[in-house]
Amino acid sequence: MYSFDIQRPTTVADAVAALATDEALPLGGGQTLIPTLKQRLSAPSVLVSLSGIAEMKGVCTGDDGALCIGGGTTHATVAREAASSYPALASLAGHIGDPAVRNRGTIGGSVANNDPSACYPAAVLASGATVVTNTRSIAADDYFQGMFATALNEGEIITEVRFPVPEKAAYMKFEQPASRFALVGVFVAKYAEGVRVAVTGASEDGVFRWTEAEAALSSNFSADAVPAAPSGDGMISDLHGSGAYRAHLVAVMTKRAVAAAG
Amino acid sequence: MPKDHGIGASPKRREDVRFLTGAGNYTDDINVHGQAYVHFLRSDMAHGKINSIDTSAAEGMPGVVRIFTGKDFEGVGGLPCGWQVTDKNGDPMKEPPHPVLAQGKVRHVGDPIAAVVADSLEQARTAAEAIVLDIEELPAVVDMAKALQPGATKVHDDLADNLCYDWQFGTDTETTDAAFMNAAHVTTLELVNNRLVANPMEPRVAVGDYSRARDEHTLYTTSQNPHVIRLLMGAFVLGIPEHKLRVVAPDVGGGFGTKIFHYAEEAFCTFAAKACNRPVKWTSTRSEAFMSDAHGRDHVTKIELALDKDNNFLAVRTDTLANMGAYLSTFSSSVPTWLHGTLMAGNYKTPAVQVNVKAVFTNTVPVDAYRGAGRPEATFQLERVIDKAARELGVDPIALRRQNFITQFPYATPVAVEYDTGDYEATMAKMEELMDIKGFAARRAESEKNGKLRGLGVNCFIEACGIAPSNLVGQLGARAGLYDAATVRVNATGSISVLVGAHSHGQGHETVFPQVVAEMLGIDESMVDIVHGDTSKIPFGMGTYGSRSLAVCGSAMVRATEKIINKAKKIAGHLLEASDADIELKDGKFTVAGTDKSVAWGDVTLAAYVPHNYPLEDIEPGLEETAFYDPANFTYPAGAYACEVEVDPDTGKVTIEKFVSADDFGNVVNPMIVEGQVHGGIAQGIGQALLENCAYDENGQLLSASYMDYAMPRADDIPHMANYVVDHSCQTPCTHNPLGVKGCGEAGAIGSPPTVVNAVIDALHSGGHTHVSHIDMPVSPSRVWAAINGQ
Ligand SMILES: Cc1cc2nc3c(=O)[nH]c(=O)nc-3n(C[C@H](O)[C@H](O)[C@H](O)COP(=O)(O)OP(=O)(O)OC[C@H]3O[C@@H](n4cnc5c(N)ncnc54)[C@H](O)[C@@H]3O)c2cc1C
């Protein structure tokens, strides 16, 4: 790790000001960033810790009924506090990593990082959630822009993520054997307006919506309605599985998610 | 009533108190006043020619003490190989030099190029980034078959090719070929024994210290065998005589074989401490461990089994390519040969067994012993091919094994070893009972209702432990003796320190060894402690590996304790005014036979050190005895394993529902510790079978270089304890060591991989996927899915 300065603002405004420094980076739970620093793959001069900002923490229900989760809320808190309002999301959070990771890692950090195998992006996209930053609100469909790429500008902080709560939903994660991130994870959410299906872990372009399945499930929400597996072209192919295998799992996990959503 | 102390009791592991409360003293806990830190700049190329290394900018960086490259080690020996294998033409194996820091070429990702010693580790790392390397990338050889093709790029330019040796062993070719010609059925199987990374919880660490005042070197290191390191490093690498070199291996957090070997970093820290006149410390990161700890396994094998019309085994023939990696690690050459070929008869009376092994250099990390070392590879091949034969012949795999069991002992195999004792029928029957084989059909039906395929896998195994008779291994090319030593030091007030050559790094010696001594003397276990891991304290020791500690070092300890008893009886005889022939030792009391005259243990020990009333004319004062023990034969633990798996045909995921082991370890000193050893061994075997895969791409880049891609077994990959049954009630005591013990440390890792794969194949066949005759390990979900779908 190279040496750096650390700042611990207590308000979003102070954090934004601190991030205006050249080569400053926000630090969430550090579960992704700290290992990167240890390997000297990143060399910020200032880390701006977001963990002391009370206004970025917690789970509540907004006036429009959406579930609002502060950007600095840990996975463990979401697992606990969203359990009754949005059980599929709480369960997703409760199966990220191990207890140490869940007690440090935050939703803002996960969504900002947009790892192609991370779990939260599937929930955000399938829920048609809104990513709220210190300057604007970004619809999920505009937010994710490929592996590790998002609509965030430099120095922009995710302060909140707002999830419209679906009638039914489930997340099915098939774990990569080593990392236990998603080899393929599918989040299915059924709203009055239709069904959304988001897939993580599979595509070289990061999280994506499986529109064929959405169309089929919107008219018939049952496992049998899930279409045949998508093509393996453009799917990730690595030590843990070929693109064809991942494509196959997309269909299997979608069926299981629909069945679990009931 | 189970015993509550002594041999056969299960006292809790006394060492766990310090381990579980964070009070252990590991090598990284050792900090020597004034120490500097070394960071190794390692190759990120698999193969390259070093044109130049420019350290000038780095040398001026803050905190830098000195920067070393291969040039600084030109006058220094290379890392030696401890076993010379002779090939089938009678020629010695090829032994290319293994420099401490790369000279001329880099040969694998992780090969150390330069070492930066600085006041702090971060300064050393920063300075290393300023070293300018001019390394010309060369094509890498990774695949063993390709490495042997004519014209292949050579890992070592001075050798004719990449072949280290071509070894043949066992039955001669004419007899073996004749057996295959006469066979009613021949089963052939090609398989891979996957490359593994041992991944002990504690990464390797070395601290070198040098006293100018006394011209003495001390190396603190994470080793399973400090005396072996002292010998190899002192005599072959750095030229330091033993009396000027102390090697300390304090608490060591797991070894699994990978901490047997002498590594470059140990030699470097010892050398640099003198060169810099400052203690030098190195602590491996996990990433470094992946590319610098010796790897394990990595065999590619074709095995053939010939059977007669009545399904009797006629012959086994194997052809193996064994990966050595880029250099010969300490015991690498012995693993695919003497630790592998000699076990190829298994538990069966096959008259002809021929083993062929080509050892190959590639641009990968060196490969050496890993828990089981050679024996898991032998067991996997044999027990997989037998399973395949049973399927092809339509016979019950248990019956086919039973029919071919060795039943008469001693039994001389066609592959040089003589099994002294065993009862394979007993362990097989025990396994069948514990597994409830009869209830399998119902359990399968239950799984099928849930859309899962259920399979049952069984197999036997045998291993050679208690390594090893020195005269025998000397003939086979070992460059060391494999005896062990113990000193029993009785203190004046009767407490005892036992100085043992075995090293405990998870095995629980500190609990088990006192159980034996206390039982022999009839005193409380709390009066006995063992001392290990420091060449300045213990007499000598070849260390811990090959399930040898109790069988070999424990035997030395028994012999030394017997000497203590003899001498103590003489002292007691004097005190009791009786002949020592009439003295009996029982419950810590010396009694004159047939009388009530007695003297306590503590009175005798005090007399030895305060010899006022003492037969000084006949015996020396003091009570301390040393024994060296060289075993007469290997020991042969054996057993029968079974497991049931469920396969999810939609995803290919395999889960282990139940695992049963029925082992014969001979006598057992501490059943709880034996069970723990087997639980851990099977967990590692399950890891190899389902999860672990050290993979390189064709350019020699390590693909599984961290836990993000290298899958270790976790608690939930292992069956729940209620369905994880390890039994050791079948006991045929070893015939040639005083405790009748065989060793239990490796059995689980040796016996279990074929069990899992046999079960997966059985499950797939039950689901109609009869075209799948084998899946290479790790049997990962994607591989199972690909096999089912013919991809
Ligand atoms: C062992 C292990 C297992 C894991 N398993 C899983 C898993 O199964 N599924 C899964 O989805 N994830 C997994 N993770 C990742 C985990 O969820 C991380 O917590 C998460 O990806 C990053 O969150 P963080 O708060 O730790 O962010 P950090 O590591 O602190 O930061 C990550 C990046 O986001 C930026 N950042 C942080 N917070 C904000 C913010 N509020 N606004 C803008 N930018 C921000 C940082 O600058 C940095 O670039 C695992 C991690 C570990 C170590």
mmCIF file of N, CA and C in Angstrom, chain B residues 397-485:
data_model
loop_
_atom_site.group_PDB
_atom_site.id
_atom_site.type_symbol
_atom_site.label_atom_id
_atom_site.label_comp_id
_atom_site.label_asym_id
_atom_site.label_seq_id
_atom_site.Cartn_x
_atom_site.Cartn_y
_atom_site.Cartn_z
ATOM 1 N N PRO B 397 -18.786 -53.014 -7.690
ATOM 2 C CA PRO B 397 -17.420 -52.528 -7.437
ATOM 3 C C PRO B 397 -16.852 -52.984 -6.094
ATOM 4 N N ILE B 398 -17.714 -53.203 -5.128
ATOM 5 C CA ILE B 398 -17.206 -53.686 -3.827
ATOM 6 C C ILE B 398 -16.766 -55.138 -3.969
ATOM 7 N N ALA B 399 -17.589 -55.935 -4.640
ATOM 8 C CA ALA B 399 -17.267 -57.364 -4.807
ATOM 9 C C ALA B 399 -15.988 -57.536 -5.620
ATOM 10 N N LEU B 400 -15.829 -56.702 -6.646
ATOM 11 C CA LEU B 400 -14.634 -56.828 -7.483
ATOM 12 C C LEU B 400 -13.367 -56.547 -6.654
ATOM 13 N N ARG B 401 -13.453 -55.572 -5.792
ATOM 14 C CA ARG B 401 -12.291 -55.261 -4.937
ATOM 15 C C ARG B 401 -12.029 -56.406 -3.967
ATOM 16 N N ARG B 402 -13.107 -56.814 -3.309
ATOM 17 C CA ARG B 402 -12.986 -57.895 -2.309
ATOM 18 C C ARG B 402 -12.309 -59.120 -2.875
ATOM 19 N N GLN B 403 -12.758 -59.491 -4.057
ATOM 20 C CA GLN B 403 -12.273 -60.716 -4.692
ATOM 21 C C GLN B 403 -10.759 -60.664 -4.914
ATOM 22 N N ASN B 404 -10.228 -59.457 -5.070
ATOM 23 C CA ASN B 404 -8.812 -59.330 -5.393
ATOM 24 C C ASN B 404 -7.942 -58.891 -4.210
ATOM 25 N N PHE B 405 -8.541 -58.823 -3.018
ATOM 26 C CA PHE B 405 -7.786 -58.380 -1.837
ATOM 27 C C PHE B 405 -6.591 -59.281 -1.534
ATOM 28 N N ILE B 406 -5.559 -58.674 -1.045
ATOM 29 C CA ILE B 406 -4.459 -59.409 -0.409
ATOM 30 C C ILE B 406 -4.980 -59.862 0.953
ATOM 31 N N THR B 407 -4.791 -61.137 1.260
ATOM 32 C CA THR B 407 -5.311 -61.636 2.537
ATOM 33 C C THR B 407 -4.226 -62.262 3.412
ATOM 34 N N GLN B 408 -3.063 -62.523 2.807
ATOM 35 C CA GLN B 408 -1.979 -63.158 3.576
ATOM 36 C C GLN B 408 -0.884 -62.131 3.834
ATOM 37 N N PHE B 409 -0.429 -62.062 5.066
ATOM 38 C CA PHE B 409 0.640 -61.118 5.415
ATOM 39 C C PHE B 409 1.758 -61.859 6.136
ATOM 40 N N PRO B 410 3.002 -61.423 6.017
ATOM 41 C CA PRO B 410 3.455 -60.314 5.178
ATOM 42 C C PRO B 410 3.278 -60.622 3.693
ATOM 43 N N TYR B 411 3.118 -59.539 2.904
ATOM 44 C CA TYR B 411 2.894 -59.700 1.475
ATOM 45 C C TYR B 411 3.873 -58.823 0.718
ATOM 46 N N ALA B 412 4.681 -59.465 -0.134
ATOM 47 C CA ALA B 412 5.633 -58.710 -0.951
ATOM 48 C C ALA B 412 4.966 -58.376 -2.272
ATOM 49 N N THR B 413 4.834 -57.097 -2.571
ATOM 50 C CA THR B 413 4.181 -56.674 -3.809
ATOM 51 C C THR B 413 5.174 -56.741 -4.965
ATOM 52 N N PRO B 414 4.676 -56.669 -6.200
ATOM 53 C CA PRO B 414 5.610 -56.609 -7.338
ATOM 54 C C PRO B 414 6.328 -55.254 -7.428
ATOM 55 N N VAL B 415 5.958 -54.314 -6.552
ATOM 56 C CA VAL B 415 6.594 -52.990 -6.591
ATOM 57 C C VAL B 415 7.384 -52.739 -5.307
ATOM 58 N N ALA B 416 8.149 -53.763 -4.922
ATOM 59 C CA ALA B 416 9.257 -53.654 -3.964
ATOM 60 C C ALA B 416 8.908 -53.569 -2.484
ATOM 61 N N VAL B 417 7.702 -53.188 -2.121
ATOM 62 C CA VAL B 417 7.461 -53.067 -0.687
ATOM 63 C C VAL B 417 6.829 -54.335 -0.119
ATOM 64 N N GLU B 418 7.011 -54.517 1.174
ATOM 65 C CA GLU B 418 6.414 -55.672 1.857
ATOM 66 C C GLU B 418 5.456 -55.174 2.921
ATOM 67 N N TYR B 419 4.149 -55.437 2.697
ATOM 68 C CA TYR B 419 3.142 -55.046 3.688
ATOM 69 C C TYR B 419 3.285 -55.978 4.880
ATOM 70 N N ASP B 420 3.498 -55.437 6.075
ATOM 71 C CA ASP B 420 3.710 -56.323 7.222
ATOM 72 C C ASP B 420 2.413 -56.911 7.756
ATOM 73 N N THR B 421 1.346 -56.101 7.680
ATOM 74 C CA THR B 421 0.095 -56.581 8.260
ATOM 75 C C THR B 421 -1.062 -55.764 7.702
ATOM 76 N N GLY B 422 -2.265 -56.269 7.852
ATOM 77 C CA GLY B 422 -3.444 -55.551 7.382
ATOM 78 C C GLY B 422 -4.647 -56.480 7.388
ATOM 79 N N ASP B 423 -5.824 -55.900 7.240
ATOM 80 C CA ASP B 423 -7.044 -56.716 7.134
ATOM 81 C C ASP B 423 -8.049 -55.894 6.334
ATOM 82 N N TYR B 424 -7.955 -56.007 5.012
ATOM 83 C CA TYR B 424 -8.760 -55.142 4.142
ATOM 84 C C TYR B 424 -10.228 -55.523 4.166
ATOM 85 N N GLU B 425 -10.484 -56.791 4.431
ATOM 86 C CA GLU B 425 -11.864 -57.240 4.539
ATOM 87 C C GLU B 425 -12.539 -56.561 5.736
ATOM 88 N N ALA B 426 -11.792 -56.427 6.813
ATOM 89 C CA ALA B 426 -12.380 -55.833 8.027
ATOM 90 C C ALA B 426 -12.785 -54.382 7.785
ATOM 91 N N THR B 427 -11.903 -53.596 7.142
ATOM 92 C CA THR B 427 -12.253 -52.191 6.933
ATOM 93 C C THR B 427 -13.381 -52.070 5.897
ATOM 94 N N MET B 428 -13.381 -52.946 4.911
ATOM 95 C CA MET B 428 -14.464 -52.905 3.923
ATOM 96 C C MET B 428 -15.804 -53.186 4.600
ATOM 97 N N ALA B 429 -15.833 -54.216 5.453
ATOM 98 C CA ALA B 429 -17.089 -54.563 6.133
ATOM 99 C C ALA B 429 -17.527 -53.424 7.053
ATOM 100 N N LYS B 430 -16.554 -52.820 7.721
ATOM 101 C CA LYS B 430 -16.877 -51.707 8.626
ATOM 102 C C LYS B 430 -17.479 -50.540 7.825
ATOM 103 N N MET B 431 -16.869 -50.248 6.698
ATOM 104 C CA MET B 431 -17.380 -49.164 5.855
ATOM 105 C C MET B 431 -18.809 -49.462 5.411
ATOM 106 N N GLU B 432 -19.046 -50.703 4.973
ATOM 107 C CA GLU B 432 -20.401 -51.047 4.494
ATOM 108 C C GLU B 432 -21.439 -50.849 5.594
ATOM 109 N N GLU B 433 -21.050 -51.220 6.798
ATOM 110 C CA GLU B 433 -21.969 -51.088 7.925
ATOM 111 C C GLU B 433 -22.243 -49.606 8.216
ATOM 112 N N LEU B 434 -21.175 -48.817 8.301
ATOM 113 C CA LEU B 434 -21.352 -47.410 8.674
ATOM 114 C C LEU B 434 -22.050 -46.612 7.577
ATOM 115 N N MET B 435 -21.865 -47.039 6.339
ATOM 116 C CA MET B 435 -22.463 -46.312 5.224
ATOM 117 C C MET B 435 -23.915 -46.708 5.047
ATOM 118 N N ASP B 436 -24.294 -47.823 5.643
ATOM 119 C CA ASP B 436 -25.623 -48.384 5.389
ATOM 120 C C ASP B 436 -25.837 -48.525 3.881
ATOM 121 N N ILE B 437 -24.961 -49.304 3.278
ATOM 122 C CA ILE B 437 -25.022 -49.512 1.831
ATOM 123 C C ILE B 437 -26.393 -50.047 1.435
ATOM 124 N N LYS B 438 -26.950 -50.846 2.287
ATOM 125 C CA LYS B 438 -28.242 -51.467 1.949
ATOM 126 C C LYS B 438 -29.352 -50.423 1.785
ATOM 127 N N GLY B 439 -29.214 -49.327 2.525
ATOM 128 C CA GLY B 439 -30.259 -48.306 2.455
ATOM 129 C C GLY B 439 -30.083 -47.322 1.306
ATOM 130 N N PHE B 440 -29.048 -47.547 0.483
ATOM 131 C CA PHE B 440 -28.728 -46.571 -0.562
ATOM 132 C C PHE B 440 -29.866 -46.398 -1.569
ATOM 133 N N ALA B 441 -30.457 -47.517 -1.990
ATOM 134 C CA ALA B 441 -31.481 -47.448 -3.039
ATOM 135 C C ALA B 441 -32.621 -46.514 -2.619
ATOM 136 N N ALA B 442 -32.998 -46.609 -1.356
ATOM 137 C CA ALA B 442 -34.086 -45.754 -0.869
ATOM 138 C C ALA B 442 -33.660 -44.284 -0.862
ATOM 139 N N ARG B 443 -32.417 -44.049 -0.486
ATOM 140 C CA ARG B 443 -31.936 -42.662 -0.453
ATOM 141 C C ARG B 443 -31.840 -42.098 -1.875
ATOM 142 N N ARG B 444 -31.448 -42.957 -2.792
ATOM 143 C CA ARG B 444 -31.394 -42.512 -4.194
ATOM 144 C C ARG B 444 -32.791 -42.133 -4.684
ATOM 145 N N ALA B 445 -33.757 -42.958 -4.347
ATOM 146 C CA ALA B 445 -35.128 -42.671 -4.788
ATOM 147 C C ALA B 445 -35.600 -41.324 -4.229
ATOM 148 N N GLU B 446 -35.239 -41.067 -2.989
ATOM 149 C CA GLU B 446 -35.606 -39.808 -2.334
ATOM 150 C C GLU B 446 -34.984 -38.608 -3.072
ATOM 151 N N SER B 447 -33.707 -38.726 -3.411
ATOM 152 C CA SER B 447 -33.039 -37.649 -4.146
ATOM 153 C C SER B 447 -33.705 -37.433 -5.491
ATOM 154 N N GLU B 448 -34.054 -38.515 -6.157
ATOM 155 C CA GLU B 448 -34.634 -38.400 -7.497
ATOM 156 C C GLU B 448 -35.975 -37.677 -7.459
ATOM 157 N N LYS B 449 -36.693 -37.863 -6.356
ATOM 158 C CA LYS B 449 -37.957 -37.138 -6.196
ATOM 159 C C LYS B 449 -37.730 -35.632 -6.218
ATOM 160 N N ASN B 450 -36.547 -35.219 -5.738
ATOM 161 C CA ASN B 450 -36.216 -33.787 -5.707
ATOM 162 C C ASN B 450 -35.443 -33.343 -6.939
ATOM 163 N N GLY B 451 -35.444 -34.181 -7.958
ATOM 164 C CA GLY B 451 -34.786 -33.792 -9.198
ATOM 165 C C GLY B 451 -33.271 -33.920 -9.157
ATOM 166 N N LYS B 452 -32.762 -34.633 -8.177
ATOM 167 C CA LYS B 452 -31.311 -34.780 -8.054
ATOM 168 C C LYS B 452 -30.897 -36.216 -8.369
ATOM 169 N N LEU B 453 -29.674 -36.350 -8.827
ATOM 170 C CA LEU B 453 -29.113 -37.681 -9.049
ATOM 171 C C LEU B 453 -28.241 -38.024 -7.856
ATOM 172 N N ARG B 454 -28.382 -39.245 -7.355
ATOM 173 C CA ARG B 454 -27.568 -39.633 -6.200
ATOM 174 C C ARG B 454 -26.610 -40.738 -6.601
ATOM 175 N N GLY B 455 -25.384 -40.626 -6.167
ATOM 176 C CA GLY B 455 -24.380 -41.632 -6.496
ATOM 177 C C GLY B 455 -23.663 -42.109 -5.257
ATOM 178 N N LEU B 456 -23.221 -43.357 -5.328
ATOM 179 C CA LEU B 456 -22.448 -43.954 -4.239
ATOM 180 C C LEU B 456 -21.065 -44.271 -4.783
ATOM 181 N N GLY B 457 -20.053 -43.815 -4.102
ATOM 182 C CA GLY B 457 -18.679 -44.121 -4.508
ATOM 183 C C GLY B 457 -17.970 -44.843 -3.394
ATOM 184 N N VAL B 458 -17.238 -45.878 -3.751
ATOM 185 C CA VAL B 458 -16.442 -46.589 -2.743
ATOM 186 C C VAL B 458 -15.045 -46.789 -3.298
ATOM 187 N N ASN B 459 -14.104 -46.957 -2.419
ATOM 188 C CA ASN B 459 -12.764 -47.359 -2.839
ATOM 189 C C ASN B 459 -11.948 -47.764 -1.617
ATOM 190 N N CYS B 460 -10.823 -48.393 -1.901
ATOM 191 C CA CYS B 460 -9.868 -48.729 -0.847
ATOM 192 C C CYS B 460 -8.643 -47.854 -1.049
ATOM 193 N N PHE B 461 -7.747 -47.908 -0.097
ATOM 194 C CA PHE B 461 -6.448 -47.264 -0.301
ATOM 195 C C PHE B 461 -5.447 -47.940 0.613
ATOM 196 N N ILE B 462 -4.202 -47.809 0.230
ATOM 197 C CA ILE B 462 -3.108 -48.178 1.129
ATOM 198 C C ILE B 462 -2.029 -47.132 0.945
ATOM 199 N N GLU B 463 -1.269 -46.899 1.981
ATOM 200 C CA GLU B 463 -0.179 -45.942 1.858
ATOM 201 C C GLU B 463 1.031 -46.478 2.605
ATOM 202 N N ALA B 464 2.171 -45.936 2.292
ATOM 203 C CA ALA B 464 3.392 -46.281 3.022
ATOM 204 C C ALA B 464 3.763 -45.090 3.868
ATOM 205 N N CYS B 465 3.763 -45.282 5.185
ATOM 206 C CA CYS B 465 4.062 -44.178 6.097
ATOM 207 C C CYS B 465 5.262 -44.536 6.954
ATOM 208 N N GLY B 466 5.417 -43.753 8.013
ATOM 209 C CA GLY B 466 6.538 -44.016 8.902
ATOM 210 C C GLY B 466 7.835 -43.986 8.132
ATOM 211 N N ILE B 467 7.977 -42.957 7.332
ATOM 212 C CA ILE B 467 9.120 -42.832 6.431
ATOM 213 C C ILE B 467 10.382 -42.567 7.234
ATOM 214 N N ALA B 468 11.456 -43.373 7.119
ATOM 215 C CA ALA B 468 11.578 -44.568 6.298
ATOM 216 C C ALA B 468 12.862 -45.288 6.682
ATOM 217 N N PRO B 469 12.996 -46.583 6.355
ATOM 218 C CA PRO B 469 14.252 -47.297 6.645
ATOM 219 C C PRO B 469 15.410 -46.647 5.876
ATOM 220 N N SER B 470 16.428 -46.190 6.591
ATOM 221 C CA SER B 470 17.482 -45.407 5.943
ATOM 222 C C SER B 470 18.262 -46.211 4.913
ATOM 223 N N ASN B 471 18.581 -47.482 5.246
ATOM 224 C CA ASN B 471 19.388 -48.237 4.283
ATOM 225 C C ASN B 471 18.616 -48.453 2.987
ATOM 226 N N LEU B 472 17.312 -48.687 3.105
ATOM 227 C CA LEU B 472 16.501 -48.880 1.902
ATOM 228 C C LEU B 472 16.423 -47.597 1.073
ATOM 229 N N VAL B 473 16.056 -46.490 1.714
ATOM 230 C CA VAL B 473 15.898 -45.262 0.930
ATOM 231 C C VAL B 473 17.246 -44.798 0.372
ATOM 232 N N GLY B 474 18.323 -45.151 1.060
ATOM 233 C CA GLY B 474 19.651 -44.820 0.541
ATOM 234 C C GLY B 474 19.894 -45.519 -0.787
ATOM 235 N N GLN B 475 19.501 -46.784 -0.852
ATOM 236 C CA GLN B 475 19.651 -47.518 -2.118
ATOM 237 C C GLN B 475 18.799 -46.897 -3.216
ATOM 238 N N LEU B 476 17.687 -46.282 -2.810
ATOM 239 C CA LEU B 476 16.757 -45.729 -3.801
ATOM 240 C C LEU B 476 17.119 -44.299 -4.202
ATOM 241 N N GLY B 477 18.157 -43.752 -3.616
ATOM 242 C CA GLY B 477 18.612 -42.444 -4.064
ATOM 243 C C GLY B 477 18.466 -41.315 -3.064
ATOM 244 N N ALA B 478 17.887 -41.598 -1.884
ATOM 245 C CA ALA B 478 17.752 -40.530 -0.885
ATOM 246 C C ALA B 478 19.133 -40.071 -0.464
ATOM 247 N N ARG B 479 19.254 -38.767 -0.304
ATOM 248 C CA ARG B 479 20.548 -38.234 0.124
ATOM 249 C C ARG B 479 20.541 -37.941 1.620
ATOM 250 N N ALA B 480 19.607 -38.549 2.336
ATOM 251 C CA ALA B 480 19.543 -38.362 3.789
ATOM 252 C C ALA B 480 19.082 -39.664 4.408
ATOM 253 N N GLY B 481 19.349 -39.824 5.701
ATOM 254 C CA GLY B 481 18.759 -40.923 6.456
ATOM 255 C C GLY B 481 17.396 -40.473 6.954
ATOM 256 N N LEU B 482 16.523 -41.425 7.263
ATOM 257 C CA LEU B 482 15.172 -41.011 7.659
ATOM 258 C C LEU B 482 14.757 -41.610 9.004
ATOM 259 N N TYR B 483 15.736 -41.712 9.877
ATOM 260 C CA TYR B 483 15.494 -42.077 11.283
ATOM 261 C C TYR B 483 14.955 -40.848 12.007
ATOM 262 N N ASP B 484 14.752 -40.976 13.325
ATOM 263 C CA ASP B 484 14.517 -39.772 14.117
ATOM 264 C C ASP B 484 15.089 -39.953 15.510
ATOM 265 N N ALA B 485 15.031 -38.898 16.296
ATOM 266 C CA ALA B 485 15.708 -38.913 17.584
ATOM 267 C C ALA B 485 14.860 -38.255 18.657
#
